[in-house]
Amino acid sequence: MKKNVIWNTAGSVFYSFCQWLITILVVHLGSYEYAGYLSLAMTTSSSFAAISLFSMRNFQVSDVKGEYSSDIYVGSRILTCVIAFICCTVSAFVGNSLYQVVCIDAFMLIRVAESLVDVLHGVNQKYNHYDYIGKSYILRALLTVVIFCIGLLIWNNLPLALFVIAMVNLMVAFLFDWRLTWNLEHFTPRIWNSKVWNLLKVCFPIVIFSFLLSLENLIPKTFLQQQFGTEELGIYSSIASPTLVVQVFASVAFNPFLPYFSELYVNKKTDQLKKVLHKTYMLLIAMCICVTIGAVLLGKIGLTILFGRQILEYYNLFMPIVWCTILTAIVWIFSAILIAFRQIKWLVVGMIVDFLGCICIVRPVVLQYEKNGVSIVQLMVLAVYIMFMVGVCEITLYKQKRCNEI
């Protein structure tokens, strides 16, 4: 387990670090305007990545009973990737310039590569080949940074750089990940199959959850851009970029433990599961404290190194962004637990109500607090949703314990 956690975490964090690094490099090699375009492309494509991923990974790795084969999981992912790219392309033309559309579509192709690799990593995880997962992340990360630097230094063309990165990521997905995974299990993707549609039907509520959660991040940023300009969004996104590693680290470090939660729940080992869940609560609280202390001590130093002393003019944005990142990581962890418990209905119901709350408060909060308003909106809605998810977890275990006693 330790080896698995190290490979999974190291690879994922390095990949996310390199994605964050390009948000830093775009400021130094380009401009804050470029940073705004990149942020828009990354955030918009992230929303539609919820469709391509179909939030299936947690369901896939917690499928300890083998309800669906790898043929079905891989085939369904190909189908959802095609649908997501089409939807993203159509949506990008609404309210965006042609330049923005090209950037969004290019980054969406990168998301498609990530989604294809994700389902293959689910198969790798089934066979405990986390080394394949780690190596894939590292290879794609290095290529992404190198090509991005070339794109801005030599070509001075952001859309072209993003498009070449997308093509290279797709090549790695098929030549590296697909080949290695197929050697583990000779799967044959089933794209148009009754079981594929049944799997999509089961996972569709999780997609709604993921899509609305990503929109809770996108809508305040989009409103900020519309009201105060792309450069303001670029400043906010630049300060936010170093904090994303916390979210990624927390999520990927937890992922190898998810099958264990599922096995305890399926086998009705309620007392043991309750102890593990409560330990998880304590670890998350400890993470919040440690990250907050680290951000207070190192925040100004880190931002100065990355962007220069002029960025400290906007330091008041930093801590609220850190707390947003922490709460987002906690939401993703609890969502994985609820999926393992197969409490998907409550996961979605809670998110719909939470999203409606976000819609109601985004305009007055962002207009009053401007860039900080983006963080305040997310802090409010995420905190409420986390309390709801903890309640669902506790009620689920209570009901299972009562059933066991009967």
XYZ file of C-alpha atoms in Angstrom:
406
model
C 0.000 0.000 0.000
C 2.835 2.394 0.818
C 4.441 1.780 -2.577
C 1.079 2.286 -4.300
C 0.426 5.538 -2.457
C 3.914 6.828 -3.301
C 3.635 6.059 -7.035
C 0.077 7.375 -7.301
C 0.737 10.502 -5.265
C 4.164 11.341 -6.704
C 2.993 10.984 -10.296
C -0.272 12.857 -9.815
C 1.281 15.663 -7.801
C 4.120 16.071 -10.313
C 1.595 16.226 -13.172
C -0.475 18.805 -11.311
C 2.692 20.706 -10.412
C 3.590 20.946 -14.100
C 0.047 22.063 -14.987
C 0.405 24.702 -12.281
C 3.860 25.577 -13.587
C 2.492 26.538 -16.987
C 0.134 28.993 -15.253
C 3.257 30.600 -13.783
C 5.296 30.420 -16.987
C 2.517 32.031 -18.997
C 2.924 35.195 -16.906
C 6.729 35.315 -17.271
C 6.888 34.238 -20.923
C 3.671 35.948 -21.955
C 1.469 38.338 -19.971
C -1.382 38.532 -17.472
C -3.717 38.664 -20.479
C -2.319 35.321 -21.668
C -2.808 34.056 -18.095
C -6.462 35.072 -18.289
C -6.976 33.220 -21.582
C -5.233 30.144 -20.195
C -7.290 30.254 -16.997
C -10.501 30.532 -19.000
C -9.476 27.572 -21.189
C -8.483 25.432 -18.207
C -11.585 26.232 -16.160
C -14.070 25.881 -19.026
C -12.576 22.607 -20.262
C -12.516 21.354 -16.676
C -16.292 21.744 -16.522
C -16.748 19.602 -19.626
C -14.121 17.138 -18.429
C -16.815 16.176 -15.929
C -18.725 14.770 -18.911
C -15.755 12.961 -20.457
C -14.692 11.477 -17.120
C -18.333 10.804 -16.293
C -17.114 10.695 -12.668
C -16.613 6.986 -13.190
C -13.174 6.446 -11.639
C -14.364 6.218 -8.043
C -17.206 3.944 -9.113
C -14.768 1.832 -11.156
C -12.176 1.317 -8.409
C -14.860 0.657 -5.784
C -16.480 -1.987 -8.025
C -15.192 -4.806 -5.832
C -17.985 -7.122 -7.003
C -17.003 -6.790 -10.687
C -20.376 -5.463 -11.824
C -18.858 -4.212 -15.099
C -15.872 -5.424 -17.145
C -12.947 -3.345 -18.427
C -14.449 -3.649 -21.931
C -17.434 -1.658 -20.693
C -15.477 0.891 -18.682
C -13.044 1.689 -21.527
C -15.737 1.677 -24.222
C -17.982 4.011 -22.251
C -15.060 6.396 -21.731
C -14.417 6.679 -25.479
C -18.084 7.530 -25.980
C -18.167 10.161 -23.227
C -14.967 11.795 -24.516
C -16.508 12.336 -27.945
C -19.706 13.750 -26.423
C -17.778 16.047 -24.070
C -15.603 17.510 -26.821
C -18.636 18.259 -29.007
C -20.479 19.901 -26.098
C -17.433 21.974 -25.143
C -16.952 23.179 -28.727
C -20.578 24.255 -29.068
C -20.578 25.952 -25.656
C -17.280 27.768 -26.320
C -18.870 29.756 -29.144
C -21.351 31.299 -26.700
C -19.979 34.605 -25.425
C -16.337 34.007 -26.425
C -14.109 35.356 -29.194
C -12.660 33.006 -31.822
C -9.259 33.253 -30.082
C -10.823 32.123 -26.797
C -12.694 29.296 -28.560
C -9.464 27.927 -30.057
C -7.747 28.014 -26.642
C -10.695 26.291 -24.950
C -10.969 23.555 -27.593
C -7.222 22.910 -27.567
C -7.226 22.479 -23.803
C -10.341 20.313 -24.057
C -8.304 17.881 -26.186
C -5.816 17.729 -23.300
C -8.747 16.894 -21.004
C -9.811 14.148 -23.433
C -6.338 12.598 -23.199
C -6.544 12.799 -19.401
C -9.935 11.100 -19.446
C -8.751 8.232 -21.646
C -5.742 7.712 -19.409
C -7.941 7.882 -16.295
C -10.034 4.834 -17.205
C -6.882 2.901 -18.127
C -5.422 3.803 -14.745
C -8.533 2.335 -13.167
C -7.594 -0.989 -14.751
C -3.961 -0.537 -13.639
C -5.205 0.028 -10.101
C -7.179 -3.221 -10.260
C -3.883 -5.084 -10.850
C -1.921 -2.913 -8.363
C 0.279 -1.479 -11.130
C 0.529 2.001 -9.699
C 3.990 2.258 -11.245
C 2.323 2.522 -14.672
C 0.139 5.321 -13.314
C 3.064 7.268 -11.859
C 5.238 6.937 -14.970
C 2.388 8.052 -17.234
C 1.795 11.193 -15.193
C 5.500 12.068 -15.145
C 5.958 11.538 -18.899
C 2.942 13.651 -19.869
C 3.891 16.357 -17.374
C 7.421 16.784 -18.705
C 6.282 16.909 -22.319
C 3.599 19.465 -21.464
C 6.031 21.903 -19.843
C 8.677 21.585 -22.565
C 6.208 22.134 -25.410
C 4.519 25.027 -23.594
C 7.857 26.823 -23.179
C 8.684 26.279 -26.850
C 5.246 27.539 -27.830
C 5.652 30.847 -26.022
C 9.391 31.426 -26.453
C 9.738 30.494 -30.124
C 6.245 30.608 -31.619
C 4.773 33.234 -29.240
C 1.447 31.558 -29.933
C -0.674 30.303 -27.006
C -3.354 28.427 -29.029
C -0.703 26.628 -31.123
C 1.227 25.587 -28.013
C -1.929 24.192 -26.397
C -2.872 22.297 -29.552
C 0.573 20.641 -29.866
C 0.457 19.720 -26.160
C -2.927 18.080 -26.758
C -1.635 16.002 -29.678
C 1.391 14.803 -27.701
C -0.775 13.881 -24.692
C -3.071 11.842 -26.930
C -0.051 10.041 -28.410
C 1.196 9.126 -24.924
C -2.278 7.904 -23.971
C -2.355 5.416 -26.855
C 1.318 4.484 -27.272
C 2.166 4.186 -23.563
C -0.914 3.786 -21.344
C -3.118 1.812 -23.733
C -0.330 -0.603 -24.653
C 0.734 -1.322 -21.063
C -2.842 -1.703 -19.826
C -3.775 -4.011 -22.688
C -0.842 -6.250 -21.707
C -2.378 -6.570 -18.236
C -5.867 -7.341 -19.528
C -6.785 -7.941 -23.159
C -9.854 -5.710 -23.174
C -11.982 -4.949 -26.216
C -13.840 -1.620 -25.819
C -17.628 -1.871 -26.154
C -18.859 1.543 -27.209
C -22.444 0.813 -28.192
C -23.721 -1.806 -25.793
C -26.656 -2.198 -23.371
C -24.219 -2.585 -20.471
C -22.448 0.613 -21.503
C -25.708 2.515 -21.378
C -26.592 0.925 -18.068
C -23.219 1.982 -16.608
C -23.691 5.511 -17.906
C -27.167 5.576 -16.400
C -25.808 4.487 -13.003
C -23.004 7.070 -13.099
C -25.038 9.927 -14.578
C -26.020 11.366 -11.172
C -22.309 11.502 -10.271
C -21.710 13.481 -13.462
C -24.331 15.987 -12.379
C -22.517 16.337 -9.056
C -19.081 16.829 -10.693
C -20.401 19.224 -13.315
C -22.203 21.424 -10.785
C -19.174 21.400 -8.468
C -16.934 22.592 -11.310
C -19.500 25.261 -12.197
C -19.376 26.508 -8.601
C -15.727 27.268 -9.364
C -16.315 28.569 -12.901
C -19.316 30.867 -12.408
C -17.731 33.294 -9.911
C -14.584 33.488 -12.076
C -16.597 34.080 -15.242
C -18.650 36.790 -13.521
C -15.413 38.421 -12.306
C -14.043 38.444 -15.861
C -17.245 39.884 -17.310
C -17.485 42.664 -14.728
C -13.821 43.574 -14.156
C -11.876 42.213 -17.168
C -9.613 39.330 -18.210
C -6.552 40.813 -16.485
C -8.299 40.749 -13.092
C -9.138 37.091 -13.637
C -5.506 36.476 -14.620
C -4.271 38.025 -11.364
C -6.682 35.963 -9.280
C -5.816 32.761 -11.159
C -2.071 33.357 -10.857
C -2.298 33.669 -7.085
C -4.598 30.645 -6.939
C -2.352 28.395 -9.010
C 0.227 27.481 -6.293
C -2.544 26.292 -3.958
C -3.900 23.619 -6.299
C -1.223 21.140 -5.231
C -3.013 20.780 -1.876
C -6.240 19.702 -3.562
C -4.476 17.237 -5.824
C -2.305 15.783 -3.062
C -5.272 15.168 -0.767
C -7.377 13.547 -3.491
C -4.764 11.248 -5.020
C -3.284 10.204 -1.665
C -6.754 9.016 -0.638
C -7.549 7.201 -3.908
C -5.659 3.923 -3.177
C -7.647 3.537 0.061
C -11.056 3.806 -1.627
C -11.389 0.062 -2.453
C -10.751 -0.631 1.242
C -13.685 1.592 2.239
C -15.846 -0.171 -0.338
C -14.858 -3.658 0.859
C -15.647 -2.798 4.489
C -19.023 -1.385 3.480
C -19.968 -4.295 1.200
C -18.931 -6.830 3.853
C -20.918 -4.863 6.484
C -17.966 -4.402 8.842
C -19.616 -1.301 10.255
C -17.628 -0.871 13.461
C -14.304 -1.117 11.655
C -15.524 1.194 8.901
C -16.693 3.758 11.446
C -13.243 3.828 13.066
C -11.558 4.320 9.687
C -14.014 7.073 8.751
C -13.474 8.945 12.005
C -9.698 8.683 11.550
C -10.233 10.240 8.127
C -12.049 13.160 9.778
C -9.097 13.716 12.103
C -6.581 13.543 9.258
C -8.527 16.106 7.248
C -8.696 18.465 10.214
C -4.936 18.043 10.712
C -4.402 18.750 7.001
C -6.412 21.990 7.290
C -4.312 23.163 10.227
C -0.955 22.235 8.669
C -1.748 23.792 5.288
C -3.010 26.989 6.903
C 0.120 27.336 9.049
C 2.360 26.589 6.056
C 0.527 29.140 3.907
C 0.816 31.846 6.573
C 4.541 31.213 7.050
C 5.556 30.729 3.413
C 2.853 32.458 1.369
C 4.515 35.841 0.853
C 7.915 34.289 0.224
C 6.537 31.839 -2.318
C 4.487 34.418 -4.208
C 7.452 36.810 -4.323
C 9.711 34.104 -5.758
C 7.152 33.123 -8.368
C 5.816 36.500 -9.474
C 8.016 39.203 -7.957
C 7.272 41.674 -5.162
C 4.559 43.431 -7.180
C 2.231 40.461 -6.646
C 2.162 41.204 -2.880
C -0.192 44.058 -3.697
C -2.823 41.312 -4.033
C -1.709 39.168 -1.075
C -5.098 39.627 0.607
C -6.447 37.163 -1.979
C -4.099 34.361 -0.937
C -5.469 32.899 2.321
C -9.132 32.779 1.203
C -7.951 30.938 -1.936
C -5.977 28.478 0.223
C -9.075 27.731 2.292
C -11.149 27.276 -0.887
C -8.617 24.739 -2.112
C -8.703 22.836 1.183
C -12.508 22.670 1.221
C -12.614 21.551 -2.425
C -10.187 18.720 -1.640
C -12.362 17.640 1.290
C -15.466 17.645 -0.920
C -13.767 15.361 -3.469
C -12.665 12.958 -0.722
C -16.125 12.746 0.842
C -17.734 12.367 -2.574
C -15.521 9.310 -3.196
C -16.590 7.853 0.155
C -20.284 8.407 -0.593
C -19.852 6.744 -3.996
C -18.191 3.762 -2.282
C -21.220 3.665 0.045
C -23.433 3.945 -3.079
C -25.193 6.974 -1.593
C -25.183 8.663 -4.979
C -28.715 10.031 -4.691
C -27.887 12.156 -1.640
C -24.592 13.245 -3.171
C -26.497 14.798 -6.065
C -29.449 16.190 -4.106
C -27.103 18.033 -1.768
C -25.045 19.442 -4.650
C -28.131 20.701 -6.526
C -29.281 22.638 -3.464
C -25.731 23.897 -2.879
C -25.388 25.025 -6.498
C -28.653 26.966 -6.338
C -27.240 28.732 -3.281
C -24.114 29.614 -5.277
C -26.216 31.119 -8.075
C -28.137 33.256 -5.596
C -25.110 34.815 -3.897
C -22.508 35.096 -6.675
C -23.605 38.449 -8.126
C -23.905 40.514 -4.928
C -20.800 38.975 -3.311
C -18.471 39.399 -6.328
C -19.740 42.921 -7.016
C -19.032 43.912 -3.406
C -15.730 42.099 -2.802
C -14.463 41.805 -6.440
C -11.617 39.241 -6.669
C -12.019 38.149 -3.052
C -15.713 37.661 -3.743
C -14.842 34.632 -5.895
C -13.298 32.941 -2.867
C -16.005 34.038 -0.435
C -18.731 32.505 -2.613
C -16.917 29.179 -2.765
C -16.096 29.126 0.958
C -19.733 29.600 1.874
C -21.204 26.939 -0.398
C -18.433 24.355 0.121
C -18.584 24.592 3.920
C -22.332 23.946 3.926
C -21.972 21.025 1.534
C -19.210 19.377 3.596
C -21.409 19.433 6.695
C -24.190 17.808 4.676
C -21.848 15.061 3.371
C -20.566 14.239 6.858
C -24.171 13.902 7.989
C -24.964 11.481 5.152
C -21.899 9.351 5.999
C -22.887 9.089 9.654
C -26.537 8.288 8.899
C -25.479 5.608 6.385
C -23.286 3.840 8.933
C -25.969 4.150 11.616
C -28.548 2.504 9.331
C -26.147 -0.294 8.378
C -25.371 -0.971 12.032
C -29.072 -1.172 12.859
C -29.585 -3.626 9.970
C -26.673 -5.760 11.210
C -28.170 -5.894 14.700
C -31.539 -6.978 13.321
